[in-house]
């Protein structure tokens, strides 16, 4: 070999005796083959075999297997964002002429996907009030193929009766999916409650450090996984191994972070409710209208809750937000930093004109968060 050749041929080294607790980050576009026969057989490889970096390397397979185990699933697909994970489920389930039902309280870009992307391509959609439970039957049309849930709902935090909805869907042969980002599979296991597609934005608690985007979809059956992977292949969806390795690291501390965030969030929510006298929407508190459903289905509370403001308080919000020293003002939650974001909601029946504050609790000392909130609510008071 001459020097230029040596620069591109990495030497084979002996890795026997090497063991690390950290999974390797394996990057690839092209995958090469040992023999001519291997090359010929490459298209016959299993879905999770290796044929092109687009379809994943062992780094992705580790995360897929780890998430599948947490979800109680047989398969798990990894997508480049939470929204991409939602879109892949919709595209895998829906053809022109089909209808999809989404919860009114779903992450708002889901309605955007239906309105701006699917509807022009012949898929119809409508939304249902999240507390409908078995009453979902009245919203189902002959062409309904998918019901999309989120519990608790984004910002307004309504719980859905998931087993009641999935029982109706199953009886009618309709698939169901859920955005389980708030709970993660540590606090709620959708597949065990009859859901077909369990999605989470790994951007939030699994990543956990506000420095990446990723999503996942877990399923029980091979045909469902095949349908997801087909869409991913057609659209060229790929998730970089470097980001996957950050999620593998984030996962290692997720249980501890989530338990802490859930405990502190519930404490602070209770204090805001009692000392500051604000209506708080936190499923782990007995004051939440769906607390009983939460207690039935969820293992513990998560770190995100909302506070409802009056119009007068909303008018003082800019000056109150500017007093914050520990909380950051921002929306994409689930990281180590606590966040506050003002949120308004649309698409509700009847329309809901109220302003909400959404709080995400991070890893700071709760005493510092508490002091920040005392300043904040003092500035908010008329
Ligand atoms: C953040 C979020 C998403 C979207 O995730 P991205 O990775 O930001 O696309 C979806 N659903 C919920 C409930 C979220 O909070």
XYZ file of C-alpha atoms and ligand atoms in Angstrom:
397
model
C 0.000 0.000 0.000
C 1.130 3.500 -0.764
C 0.583 6.447 1.569
C -2.633 7.803 0.049
C -4.153 4.330 0.280
C -2.936 3.969 3.861
C -4.708 7.207 4.756
C -8.082 5.737 3.839
C -7.669 2.124 4.982
C -8.080 1.956 8.744
C -5.969 -0.858 10.165
C -7.725 -3.792 11.801
C -6.861 -3.789 15.488
C -7.350 -6.317 18.225
C -10.249 -5.303 20.463
C -10.329 -8.479 22.512
C -10.198 -7.595 26.202
C -11.875 -4.245 25.532
C -15.099 -3.521 27.347
C -16.731 -0.157 28.016
C -19.982 0.735 29.728
C -20.549 3.307 27.005
C -22.172 2.017 23.793
C -20.128 2.838 20.685
C -21.272 5.600 18.332
C -21.213 3.886 14.962
C -21.572 6.201 11.982
C -22.204 5.015 8.451
C -23.558 5.959 5.100
C -22.366 3.070 2.938
C -22.222 -0.415 4.395
C -19.673 -2.680 2.722
C -19.902 -6.401 2.128
C -17.441 -9.185 2.723
C -18.228 -11.130 -0.441
C -20.002 -10.783 -3.776
C -22.692 -13.106 -2.451
C -23.291 -10.917 0.625
C -23.734 -7.961 -1.696
C -26.271 -9.832 -3.810
C -28.185 -10.888 -0.691
C -28.258 -7.422 0.875
C -31.906 -6.738 -0.004
C -32.919 -9.970 1.725
C -31.598 -8.736 5.067
C -34.042 -8.441 7.890
C -35.653 -5.030 8.581
C -33.089 -4.485 11.301
C -30.193 -5.910 9.324
C -27.580 -3.535 7.917
C -27.698 -2.376 4.316
C -27.313 1.408 4.355
C -26.677 4.009 7.060
C -30.127 5.445 6.319
C -31.672 2.352 7.917
C -29.530 2.450 11.048
C -26.289 1.189 12.566
C -25.797 -0.870 15.747
C -25.972 2.404 17.734
C -29.589 2.907 16.629
C -30.372 -0.761 17.235
C -29.291 -0.443 20.888
C -31.664 2.483 21.446
C -34.485 0.748 19.559
C -34.102 -2.402 21.677
C -33.811 -0.443 24.929
C -36.944 1.604 24.213
C -38.876 -1.469 23.021
C -38.067 -3.153 26.348
C -39.238 -0.095 28.341
C -42.444 0.118 26.313
C -43.209 -3.596 26.545
C -43.094 -3.567 22.738
C -41.645 -5.912 20.166
C -40.284 -3.125 17.936
C -39.397 0.536 18.186
C -38.582 3.004 15.385
C -36.376 6.071 15.958
C -37.217 9.327 14.162
C -35.429 12.669 13.840
C -37.967 14.559 16.009
C -41.151 14.011 17.991
C -43.187 15.619 15.226
C -41.553 13.298 12.646
C -42.539 10.327 14.812
C -46.175 11.510 14.826
C -46.117 12.107 11.063
C -44.746 8.615 10.372
C -47.594 6.989 12.321
C -50.195 9.021 10.400
C -48.585 8.237 7.035
C -48.286 4.550 7.890
C -51.988 4.281 8.811
C -53.789 6.654 6.436
C -54.586 6.560 2.715
C -56.576 9.060 0.626
C -60.249 8.638 1.592
C -59.443 7.675 5.194
C -60.398 9.697 8.267
C -58.362 10.329 11.429
C -59.674 11.455 14.823
C -57.369 13.525 17.009
C -57.804 14.744 20.575
C -58.536 18.485 20.757
C -55.802 18.679 23.380
C -53.117 17.057 21.194
C -49.785 18.816 20.612
C -50.912 21.630 18.249
C -48.710 20.737 15.234
C -50.749 17.500 14.927
C -53.787 19.513 13.780
C -51.395 21.415 11.498
C -50.252 18.148 9.940
C -53.886 17.156 9.327
C -55.016 20.547 8.041
C -52.043 21.527 5.908
C -50.552 18.246 4.748
C -52.985 15.341 4.964
C -56.246 17.118 4.025
C -54.857 18.376 0.668
C -53.860 14.737 0.009
C -57.353 13.383 0.563
C -57.257 12.358 4.232
C -60.081 13.864 6.289
C -59.822 14.600 9.998
C -61.813 15.824 12.945
C -61.104 16.330 16.618
C -62.800 15.042 19.763
C -62.991 16.413 23.317
C -60.312 14.584 25.336
C -62.647 13.551 28.184
C -64.942 11.649 25.799
C -63.924 8.114 26.903
C -66.203 5.435 25.409
C -68.254 8.272 23.871
C -65.580 8.266 21.150
C -67.925 5.840 19.337
C -70.156 8.763 18.326
C -67.218 10.484 16.587
C -66.167 7.464 14.546
C -67.043 7.415 10.838
C -67.106 4.390 8.513
C -63.781 5.582 7.033
C -62.027 6.295 10.374
C -58.693 4.415 10.434
C -56.749 6.029 13.285
C -57.503 7.632 16.654
C -54.711 9.849 18.031
C -54.625 10.489 21.773
C -52.467 12.477 24.163
C -52.843 12.188 27.915
C -52.529 14.488 29.724
C -53.259 16.912 26.902
C -50.782 19.617 25.904
C -51.149 22.703 28.156
C -54.726 21.971 29.332
C -53.731 18.637 30.912
C -56.987 16.670 30.495
C -56.580 12.931 31.066
C -58.073 10.546 28.528
C -59.661 7.241 29.460
C -57.249 5.305 27.260
C -58.575 1.753 27.903
C -62.155 2.922 27.176
C -61.118 4.510 23.874
C -58.905 1.628 22.747
C -61.671 -0.896 23.550
C -64.097 0.928 21.234
C -61.414 1.266 18.533
C -60.486 -2.419 18.676
C -64.073 -3.533 18.377
C -64.270 -1.520 15.153
C -60.840 -2.521 13.786
C -59.461 1.037 14.106
C -55.817 1.598 15.060
C -54.897 3.892 17.942
C -51.826 5.935 18.715
C -50.762 8.100 21.628
C -48.310 10.870 22.321
C -46.845 9.666 25.627
C -44.177 12.373 25.962
C -45.431 13.670 29.341
C -45.318 10.295 31.085
C -42.649 8.425 29.116
C -42.928 4.619 29.364
C -41.593 4.929 32.917
C -44.887 6.382 34.182
C -47.426 4.990 31.710
C -47.176 2.042 29.329
C -49.562 2.663 26.421
C -49.281 -0.788 24.811
C -50.440 -2.413 28.053
C -53.576 -0.225 27.833
C -54.505 -1.378 24.349
C -52.759 1.320 22.271
C -51.177 0.259 18.952
C -48.606 3.045 18.409
C -46.805 4.485 21.440
C -44.967 7.668 20.483
C -42.741 9.890 22.589
C -40.632 12.956 21.881
C -37.200 11.796 23.073
C -36.329 15.497 22.777
C -37.871 15.883 26.227
C -37.087 13.489 29.108
C -35.010 10.829 27.333
C -32.613 13.375 25.808
C -33.085 15.393 28.939
C -30.571 18.192 28.327
C -32.253 20.514 25.768
C -29.591 19.791 23.161
C -31.163 17.412 20.635
C -34.351 16.440 18.833
C -35.618 12.884 18.427
C -38.770 10.802 18.555
C -39.747 7.149 18.831
C -42.701 4.913 18.014
C -43.093 1.528 19.699
C -45.377 -1.235 18.422
C -46.297 -4.819 19.182
C -46.643 -6.288 15.715
C -44.229 -6.805 12.879
C -46.713 -5.536 10.251
C -47.005 -2.233 12.124
C -43.221 -1.909 12.370
C -42.882 -2.776 8.684
C -45.406 -0.025 7.817
C -43.451 2.544 9.849
C -40.127 1.495 8.340
C -41.605 1.612 4.815
C -42.633 5.255 5.323
C -39.228 6.088 6.807
C -37.459 4.515 3.815
C -39.684 6.256 1.244
C -39.235 9.667 2.886
C -35.545 9.153 3.663
C -35.929 9.753 7.408
C -32.651 9.256 9.259
C -31.508 9.946 12.820
C -27.798 10.562 13.318
C -25.909 8.083 15.542
C -24.237 11.002 17.361
C -27.628 12.251 18.558
C -28.698 8.666 19.318
C -25.645 8.252 21.560
C -26.700 11.370 23.496
C -30.129 9.818 24.043
C -28.505 6.555 25.200
C -26.612 8.633 27.762
C -29.713 10.629 28.734
C -31.710 7.423 29.267
C -29.267 6.270 31.940
C -30.385 9.063 34.272
C -33.983 9.432 33.080
C -35.618 7.486 35.915
C -33.853 9.584 38.555
C -34.449 12.890 36.745
C -38.097 12.139 36.107
C -38.739 11.053 39.704
C -37.125 14.275 40.956
C -38.948 16.507 38.464
C -42.271 14.813 39.234
C -41.858 15.168 42.989
C -40.755 18.823 42.894
C -43.393 19.736 40.274
C -46.155 18.265 42.414
C -44.876 20.118 45.518
C -44.605 23.449 43.698
C -47.989 22.976 42.006
C -49.561 22.371 45.420
C -47.915 25.522 46.796
C -49.032 27.659 43.857
C -52.548 26.360 44.407
C -52.602 26.905 48.174
C -50.332 29.900 48.897
C -50.829 31.866 45.720
C -54.408 30.722 45.130
C -54.142 30.032 41.399
C -56.065 27.298 39.570
C -53.396 24.685 38.868
C -53.679 21.821 36.371
C -51.471 19.045 37.721
C -52.814 15.475 37.373
C -50.992 14.281 40.513
C -52.957 16.737 42.697
C -56.369 15.672 44.054
C -57.784 19.004 42.798
C -57.251 17.906 39.182
C -60.613 16.967 37.630
C -59.142 13.734 36.209
C -57.024 12.828 39.237
C -58.815 9.471 39.620
C -57.922 8.424 36.051
C -54.330 9.479 36.662
C -54.212 7.461 39.893
C -55.675 4.431 38.094
C -53.294 4.421 35.092
C -50.065 6.282 35.947
C -47.202 5.235 38.212
C -46.227 8.757 39.329
C -46.384 12.420 38.403
C -44.250 14.073 35.745
C -42.481 17.449 35.755
C -44.868 19.515 33.611
C -48.023 21.305 34.767
C -50.060 24.406 33.968
C -51.526 27.389 35.781
C -54.605 29.262 34.535
C -54.461 33.083 34.487
C -57.235 35.651 34.561
C -57.217 38.378 31.913
C -56.014 40.849 34.552
C -53.116 38.618 35.569
C -52.283 38.041 31.910
C -51.883 41.790 31.494
C -49.146 41.766 34.157
C -47.404 38.749 32.693
C -44.568 40.540 30.829
C -43.389 42.281 33.993
C -43.709 39.071 36.033
C -41.724 37.041 33.477
C -38.982 39.664 33.584
C -38.493 39.062 37.335
C -37.465 35.427 36.762
C -33.885 34.576 37.692
C -33.922 30.772 37.860
C -36.740 29.752 35.505
C -35.996 30.384 31.827
C -38.749 31.522 29.459
C -39.157 28.771 26.879
C -41.364 26.014 25.548
C -39.417 22.806 24.779
C -39.423 21.168 28.183
C -37.962 18.051 29.828
C -34.389 19.337 30.268
C -32.333 20.168 33.347
C -33.404 23.831 33.383
C -36.835 24.808 34.676
C -38.995 26.665 32.180
C -42.099 28.832 32.106
C -44.010 29.425 28.862
C -47.212 31.425 28.376
C -49.557 29.370 26.201
C -52.905 30.010 24.574
C -54.917 27.160 23.086
C -57.148 26.845 20.047
C -59.342 24.255 18.406
C -61.373 23.599 21.596
C -65.150 23.203 21.860
C -66.288 25.571 23.250
C -63.390 27.939 22.375
C -61.052 28.547 25.332
C -59.750 32.141 25.357
C -57.777 31.774 28.617
C -54.065 32.249 28.952
C -52.109 29.394 30.537
C -48.663 29.285 32.050
C -46.875 26.012 31.486
C -44.142 25.149 33.973
C -41.502 22.488 33.397
C -39.459 21.577 36.450
C -35.747 20.878 36.031
C -32.869 19.861 38.252
C -32.245 23.093 40.204
C -32.544 23.263 43.989
C -36.293 23.453 44.692
C -35.683 26.306 47.180
C -34.352 28.508 44.361
C -37.347 27.647 42.198
C -39.694 28.429 45.075
C -38.126 31.871 45.644
C -38.309 32.638 41.939
C -42.014 31.740 41.949
C -42.713 33.927 44.990
C -41.216 36.944 43.120
C -43.032 35.962 39.958
C -46.500 35.617 41.506
C -46.018 38.848 43.494
C -45.388 40.688 40.207
C -48.352 38.950 38.612
C -50.816 39.992 41.309
C -52.854 43.000 40.178
C -42.163 18.497 22.161
C -43.342 17.672 21.920
C -43.545 17.058 20.680
C -42.654 17.283 19.497
O -41.344 16.888 19.680
P -40.205 17.561 18.785
O -39.043 16.671 18.982
O -40.020 18.956 19.324
O -40.695 17.561 17.368
C -44.654 16.259 20.536
N -45.529 16.085 21.530
C -45.362 16.652 22.732
C -46.360 16.395 23.813
C -44.276 17.468 22.963
O -44.136 18.068 24.146
